[in-house]
JSON list of C-alpha atoms in Angstrom, two decimals:
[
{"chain": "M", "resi": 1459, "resn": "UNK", "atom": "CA", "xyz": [-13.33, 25.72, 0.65]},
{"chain": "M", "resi": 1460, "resn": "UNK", "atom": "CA", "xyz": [-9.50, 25.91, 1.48]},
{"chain": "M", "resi": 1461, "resn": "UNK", "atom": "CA", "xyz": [-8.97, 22.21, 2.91]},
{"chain": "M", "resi": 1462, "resn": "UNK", "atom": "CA", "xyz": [-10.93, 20.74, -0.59]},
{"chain": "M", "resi": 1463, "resn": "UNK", "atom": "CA", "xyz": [-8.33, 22.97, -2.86]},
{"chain": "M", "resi": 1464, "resn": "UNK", "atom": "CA", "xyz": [-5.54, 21.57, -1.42]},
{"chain": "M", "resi": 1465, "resn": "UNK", "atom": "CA", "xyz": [-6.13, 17.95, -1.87]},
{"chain": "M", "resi": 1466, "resn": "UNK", "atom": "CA", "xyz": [-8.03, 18.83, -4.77]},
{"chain": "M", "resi": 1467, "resn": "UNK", "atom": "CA", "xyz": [-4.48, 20.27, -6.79]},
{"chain": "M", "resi": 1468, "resn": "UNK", "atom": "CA", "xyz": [-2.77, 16.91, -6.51]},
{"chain": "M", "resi": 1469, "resn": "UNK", "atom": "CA", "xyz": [-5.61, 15.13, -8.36]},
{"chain": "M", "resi": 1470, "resn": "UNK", "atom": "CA", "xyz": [-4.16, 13.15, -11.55]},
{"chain": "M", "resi": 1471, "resn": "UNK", "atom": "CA", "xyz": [-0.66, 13.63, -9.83]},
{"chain": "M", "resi": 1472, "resn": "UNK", "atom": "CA", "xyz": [2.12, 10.99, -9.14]},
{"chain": "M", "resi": 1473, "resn": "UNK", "atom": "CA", "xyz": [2.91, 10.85, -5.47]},
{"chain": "M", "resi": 1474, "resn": "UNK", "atom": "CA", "xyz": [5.56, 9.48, -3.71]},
{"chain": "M", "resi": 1475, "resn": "UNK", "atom": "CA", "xyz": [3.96, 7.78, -0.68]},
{"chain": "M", "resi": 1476, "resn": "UNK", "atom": "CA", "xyz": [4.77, 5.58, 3.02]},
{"chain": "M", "resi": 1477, "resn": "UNK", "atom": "CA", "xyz": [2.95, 3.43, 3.46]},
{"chain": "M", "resi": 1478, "resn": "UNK", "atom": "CA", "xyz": [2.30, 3.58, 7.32]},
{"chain": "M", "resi": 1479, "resn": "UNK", "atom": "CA", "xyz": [-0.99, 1.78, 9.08]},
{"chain": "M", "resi": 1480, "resn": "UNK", "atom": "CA", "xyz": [-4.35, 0.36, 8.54]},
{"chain": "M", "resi": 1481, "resn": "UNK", "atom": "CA", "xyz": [-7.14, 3.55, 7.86]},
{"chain": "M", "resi": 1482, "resn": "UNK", "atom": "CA", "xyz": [-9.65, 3.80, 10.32]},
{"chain": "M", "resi": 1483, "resn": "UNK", "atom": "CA", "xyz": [-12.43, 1.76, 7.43]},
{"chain": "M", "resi": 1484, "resn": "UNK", "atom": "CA", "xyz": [-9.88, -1.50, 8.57]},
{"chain": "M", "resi": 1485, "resn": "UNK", "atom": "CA", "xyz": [-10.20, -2.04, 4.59]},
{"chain": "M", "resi": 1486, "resn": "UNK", "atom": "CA", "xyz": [-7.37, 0.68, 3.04]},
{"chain": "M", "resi": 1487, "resn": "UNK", "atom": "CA", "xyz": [-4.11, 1.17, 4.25]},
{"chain": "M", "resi": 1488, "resn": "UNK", "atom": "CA", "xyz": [-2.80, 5.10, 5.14]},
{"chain": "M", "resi": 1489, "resn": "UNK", "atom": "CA", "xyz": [0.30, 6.55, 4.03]},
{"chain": "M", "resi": 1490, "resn": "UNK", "atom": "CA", "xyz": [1.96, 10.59, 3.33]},
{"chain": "M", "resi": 1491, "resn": "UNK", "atom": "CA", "xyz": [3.46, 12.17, 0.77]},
{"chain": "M", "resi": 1492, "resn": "UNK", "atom": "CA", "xyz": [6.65, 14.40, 1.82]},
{"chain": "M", "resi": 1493, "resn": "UNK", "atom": "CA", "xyz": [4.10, 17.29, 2.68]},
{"chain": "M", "resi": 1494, "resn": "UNK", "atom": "CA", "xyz": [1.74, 15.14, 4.76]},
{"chain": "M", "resi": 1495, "resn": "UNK", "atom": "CA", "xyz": [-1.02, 14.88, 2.65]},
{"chain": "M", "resi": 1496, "resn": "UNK", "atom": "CA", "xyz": [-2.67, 11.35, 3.92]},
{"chain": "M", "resi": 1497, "resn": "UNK", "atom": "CA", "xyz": [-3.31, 8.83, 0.93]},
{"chain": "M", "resi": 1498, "resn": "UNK", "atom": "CA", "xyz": [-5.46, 6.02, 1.11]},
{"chain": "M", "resi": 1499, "resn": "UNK", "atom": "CA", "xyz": [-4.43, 2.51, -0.63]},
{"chain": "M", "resi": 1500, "resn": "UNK", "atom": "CA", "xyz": [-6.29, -0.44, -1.37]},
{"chain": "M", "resi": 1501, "resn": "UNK", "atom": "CA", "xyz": [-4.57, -3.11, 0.67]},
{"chain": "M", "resi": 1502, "resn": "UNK", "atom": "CA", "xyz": [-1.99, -5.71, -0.49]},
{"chain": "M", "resi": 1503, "resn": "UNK", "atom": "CA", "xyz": [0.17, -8.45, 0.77]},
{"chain": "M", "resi": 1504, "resn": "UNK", "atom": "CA", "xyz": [3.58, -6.88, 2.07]},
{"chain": "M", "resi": 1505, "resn": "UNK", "atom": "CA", "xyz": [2.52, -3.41, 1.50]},
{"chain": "M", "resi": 1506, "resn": "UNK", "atom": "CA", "xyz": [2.93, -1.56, 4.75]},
{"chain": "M", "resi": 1507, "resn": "UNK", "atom": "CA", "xyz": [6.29, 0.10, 5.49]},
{"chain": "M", "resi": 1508, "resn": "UNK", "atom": "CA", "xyz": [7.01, 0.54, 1.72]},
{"chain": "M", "resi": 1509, "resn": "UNK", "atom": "CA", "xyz": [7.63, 3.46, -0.48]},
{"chain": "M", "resi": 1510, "resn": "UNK", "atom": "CA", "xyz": [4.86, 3.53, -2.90]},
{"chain": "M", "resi": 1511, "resn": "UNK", "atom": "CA", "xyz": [4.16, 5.69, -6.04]},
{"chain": "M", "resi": 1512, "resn": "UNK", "atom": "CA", "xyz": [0.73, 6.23, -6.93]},
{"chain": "M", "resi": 1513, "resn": "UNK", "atom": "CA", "xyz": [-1.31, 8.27, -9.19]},
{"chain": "M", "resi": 1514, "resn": "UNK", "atom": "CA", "xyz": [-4.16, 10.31, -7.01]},
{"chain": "M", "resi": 1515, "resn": "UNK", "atom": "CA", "xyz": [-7.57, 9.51, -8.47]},
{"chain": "M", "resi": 1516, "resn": "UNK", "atom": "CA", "xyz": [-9.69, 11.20, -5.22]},
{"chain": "M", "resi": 1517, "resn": "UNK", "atom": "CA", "xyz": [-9.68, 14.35, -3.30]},
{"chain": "M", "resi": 1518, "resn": "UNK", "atom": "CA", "xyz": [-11.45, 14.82, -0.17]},
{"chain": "M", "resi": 1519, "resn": "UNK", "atom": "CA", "xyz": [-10.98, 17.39, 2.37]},
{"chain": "M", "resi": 1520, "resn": "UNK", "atom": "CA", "xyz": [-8.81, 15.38, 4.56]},
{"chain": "M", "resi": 1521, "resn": "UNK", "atom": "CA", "xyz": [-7.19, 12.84, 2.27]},
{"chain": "M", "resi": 1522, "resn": "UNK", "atom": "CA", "xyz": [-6.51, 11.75, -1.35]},
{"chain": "M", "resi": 1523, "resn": "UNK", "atom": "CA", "xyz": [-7.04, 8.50, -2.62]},
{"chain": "M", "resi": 1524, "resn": "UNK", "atom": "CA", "xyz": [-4.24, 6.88, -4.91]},
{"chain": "M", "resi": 1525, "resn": "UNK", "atom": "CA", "xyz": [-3.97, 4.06, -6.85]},
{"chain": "M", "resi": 1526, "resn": "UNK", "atom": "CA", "xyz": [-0.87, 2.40, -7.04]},
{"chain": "M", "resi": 1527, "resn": "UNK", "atom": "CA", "xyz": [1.65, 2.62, -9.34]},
{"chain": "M", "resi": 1528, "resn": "UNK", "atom": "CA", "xyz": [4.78, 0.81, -8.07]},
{"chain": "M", "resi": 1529, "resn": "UNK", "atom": "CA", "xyz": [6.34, -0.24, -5.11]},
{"chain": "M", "resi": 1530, "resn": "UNK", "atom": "CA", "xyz": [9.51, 1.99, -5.09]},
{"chain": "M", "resi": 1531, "resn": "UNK", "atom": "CA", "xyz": [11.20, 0.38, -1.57]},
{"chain": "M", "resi": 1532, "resn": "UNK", "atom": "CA", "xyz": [9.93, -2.73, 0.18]},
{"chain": "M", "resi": 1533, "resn": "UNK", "atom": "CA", "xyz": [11.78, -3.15, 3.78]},
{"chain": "M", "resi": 1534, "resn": "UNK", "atom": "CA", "xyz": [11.55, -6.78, 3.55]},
{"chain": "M", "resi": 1535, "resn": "UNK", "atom": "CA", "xyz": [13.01, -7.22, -0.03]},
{"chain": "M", "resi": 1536, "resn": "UNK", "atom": "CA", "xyz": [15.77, -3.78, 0.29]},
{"chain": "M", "resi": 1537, "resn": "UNK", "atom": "CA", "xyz": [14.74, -2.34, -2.84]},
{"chain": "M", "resi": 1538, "resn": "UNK", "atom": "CA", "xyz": [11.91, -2.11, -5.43]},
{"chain": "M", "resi": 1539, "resn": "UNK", "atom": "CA", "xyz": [9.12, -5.00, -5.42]},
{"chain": "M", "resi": 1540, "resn": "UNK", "atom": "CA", "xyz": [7.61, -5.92, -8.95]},
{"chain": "M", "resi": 1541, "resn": "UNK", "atom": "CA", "xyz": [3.90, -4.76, -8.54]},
{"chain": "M", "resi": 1542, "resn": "UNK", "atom": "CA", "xyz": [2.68, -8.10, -10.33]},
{"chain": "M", "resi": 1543, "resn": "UNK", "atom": "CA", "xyz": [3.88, -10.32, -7.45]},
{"chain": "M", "resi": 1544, "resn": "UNK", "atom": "CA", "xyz": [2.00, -7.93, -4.90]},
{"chain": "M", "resi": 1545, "resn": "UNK", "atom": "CA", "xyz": [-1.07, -8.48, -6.70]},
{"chain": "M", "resi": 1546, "resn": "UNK", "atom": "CA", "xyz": [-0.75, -11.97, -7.17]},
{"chain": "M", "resi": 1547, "resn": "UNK", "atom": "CA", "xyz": [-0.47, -12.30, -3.90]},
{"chain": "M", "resi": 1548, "resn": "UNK", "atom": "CA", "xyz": [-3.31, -10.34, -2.81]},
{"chain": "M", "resi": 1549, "resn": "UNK", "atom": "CA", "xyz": [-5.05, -12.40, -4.86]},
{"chain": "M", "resi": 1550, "resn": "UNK", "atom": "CA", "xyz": [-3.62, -15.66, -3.86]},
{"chain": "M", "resi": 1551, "resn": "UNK", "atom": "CA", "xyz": [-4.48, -14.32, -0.07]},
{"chain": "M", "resi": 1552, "resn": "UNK", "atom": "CA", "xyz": [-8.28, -13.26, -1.25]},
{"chain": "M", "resi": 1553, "resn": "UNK", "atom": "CA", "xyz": [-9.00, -17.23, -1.78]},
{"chain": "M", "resi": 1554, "resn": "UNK", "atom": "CA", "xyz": [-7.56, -18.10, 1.57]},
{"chain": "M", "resi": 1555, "resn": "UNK", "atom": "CA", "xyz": [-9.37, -15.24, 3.00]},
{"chain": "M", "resi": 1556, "resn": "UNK", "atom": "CA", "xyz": [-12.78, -16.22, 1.67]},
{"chain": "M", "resi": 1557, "resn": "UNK", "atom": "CA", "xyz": [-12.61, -19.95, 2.74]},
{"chain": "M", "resi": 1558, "resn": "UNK", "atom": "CA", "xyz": [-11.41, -19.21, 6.05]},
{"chain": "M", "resi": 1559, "resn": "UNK", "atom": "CA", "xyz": [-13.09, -15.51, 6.86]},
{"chain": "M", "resi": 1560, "resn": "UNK", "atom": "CA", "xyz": [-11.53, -15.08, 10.16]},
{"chain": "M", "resi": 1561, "resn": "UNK", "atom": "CA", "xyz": [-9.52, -11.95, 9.56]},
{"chain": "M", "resi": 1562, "resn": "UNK", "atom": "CA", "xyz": [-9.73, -8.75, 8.22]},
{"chain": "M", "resi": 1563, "resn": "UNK", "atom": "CA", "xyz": [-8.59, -8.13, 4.95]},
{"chain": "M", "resi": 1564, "resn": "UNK", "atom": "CA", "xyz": [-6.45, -5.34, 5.55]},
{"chain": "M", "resi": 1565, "resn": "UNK", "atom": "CA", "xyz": [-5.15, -6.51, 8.99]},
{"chain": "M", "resi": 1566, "resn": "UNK", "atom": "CA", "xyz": [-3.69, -9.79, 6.52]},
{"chain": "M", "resi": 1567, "resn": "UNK", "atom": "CA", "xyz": [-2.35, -7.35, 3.90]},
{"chain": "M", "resi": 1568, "resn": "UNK", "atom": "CA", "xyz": [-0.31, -5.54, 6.65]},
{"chain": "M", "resi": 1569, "resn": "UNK", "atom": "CA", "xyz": [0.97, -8.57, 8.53]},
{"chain": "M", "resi": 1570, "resn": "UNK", "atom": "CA", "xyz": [4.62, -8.65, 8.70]},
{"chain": "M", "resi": 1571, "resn": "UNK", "atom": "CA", "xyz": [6.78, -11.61, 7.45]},
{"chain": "M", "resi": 1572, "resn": "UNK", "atom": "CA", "xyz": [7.49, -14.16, 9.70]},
{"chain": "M", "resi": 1573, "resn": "UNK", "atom": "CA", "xyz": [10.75, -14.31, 10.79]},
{"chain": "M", "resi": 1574, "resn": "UNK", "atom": "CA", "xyz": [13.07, -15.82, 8.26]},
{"chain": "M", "resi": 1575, "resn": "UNK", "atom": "CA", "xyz": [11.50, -15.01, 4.85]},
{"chain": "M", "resi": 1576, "resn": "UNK", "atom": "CA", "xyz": [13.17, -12.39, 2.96]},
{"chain": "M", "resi": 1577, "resn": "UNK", "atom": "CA", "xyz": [10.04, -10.34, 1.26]},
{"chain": "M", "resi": 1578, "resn": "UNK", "atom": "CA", "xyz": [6.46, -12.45, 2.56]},
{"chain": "M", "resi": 1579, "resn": "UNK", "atom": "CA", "xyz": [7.00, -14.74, -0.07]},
{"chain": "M", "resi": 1580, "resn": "UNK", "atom": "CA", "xyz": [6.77, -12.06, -3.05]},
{"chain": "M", "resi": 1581, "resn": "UNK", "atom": "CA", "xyz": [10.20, -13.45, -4.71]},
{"chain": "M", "resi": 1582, "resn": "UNK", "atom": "CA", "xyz": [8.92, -17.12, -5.09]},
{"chain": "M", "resi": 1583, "resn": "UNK", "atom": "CA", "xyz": [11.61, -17.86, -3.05]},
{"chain": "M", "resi": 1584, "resn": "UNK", "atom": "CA", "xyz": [10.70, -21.19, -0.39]},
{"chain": "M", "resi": 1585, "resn": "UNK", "atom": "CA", "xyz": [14.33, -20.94, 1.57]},
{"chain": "M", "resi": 1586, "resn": "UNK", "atom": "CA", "xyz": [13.92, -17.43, 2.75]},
{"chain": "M", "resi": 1587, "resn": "UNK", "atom": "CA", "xyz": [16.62, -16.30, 1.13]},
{"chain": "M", "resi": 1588, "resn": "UNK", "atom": "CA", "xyz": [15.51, -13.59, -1.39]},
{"chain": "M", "resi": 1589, "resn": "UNK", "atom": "CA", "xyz": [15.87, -14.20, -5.24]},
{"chain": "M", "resi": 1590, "resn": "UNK", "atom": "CA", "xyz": [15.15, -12.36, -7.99]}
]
């Protein structure tokens, strides 16, 4: 099948990747490569509107499935985001998640920063002011 080939050939690749909405599941977030190709990405914290790398682990005939790598741009922060601090996060918003339950997970992964922090808290910083 044409469609499967395509997608198929970037398997084990490293993909540059923006990240742009919340897939259709409401559990992944969506982004494209520079040809289009639409990559799925488990959610984190601060994630959407970055450039990502990732290394594509699935093919499908409409998408590929990536698994990131680093965060390469991060509009809040101006520059590169240490991966570490997204997970931590994540994981720091998985326990809130589970005692409260109210939201989606990814729909709290992609929530922008409130006005006046500089990166959603990924810096450690508690003025708003970025640090690194």
């Amino acid at each position: 099948d044409g469609f499967a080939s395509s997608c198929e050939a970037l398997l084990g690749s490293r993909q540059r990747v923006w990240v742009t909405d919340v897939a259709a599941d409401g559990h992944k977030l969506t982004g494209h490569t520079k040809n289009y190709t639409q990559v799925l990405l488990d959610a984190l914290p601060g994630l959407l509107g970055c450039v990502v790398e990732v290394e594509v682990v699935a093919a499908s005939r409409w998408s590929v499935t990536g698994k990131l790598l680093q965060v390469l741009f991060s509009p809040a922060v101006g520059g590169p985001v240490q991966l570490s601090s997204l997970t931590e996060a994540a994981e720091a918003e998985s326990d809130t998640d589970r005692s409260s339950n109210n939201r989606s997970a990814a729909t709290a992964a992609a929530a922008e920063a409130p006005a006046g922090t500089c990166c959603d808290g990924v810096c450690g910083s508690a003025s708003g002011q970025h640090t690194s």
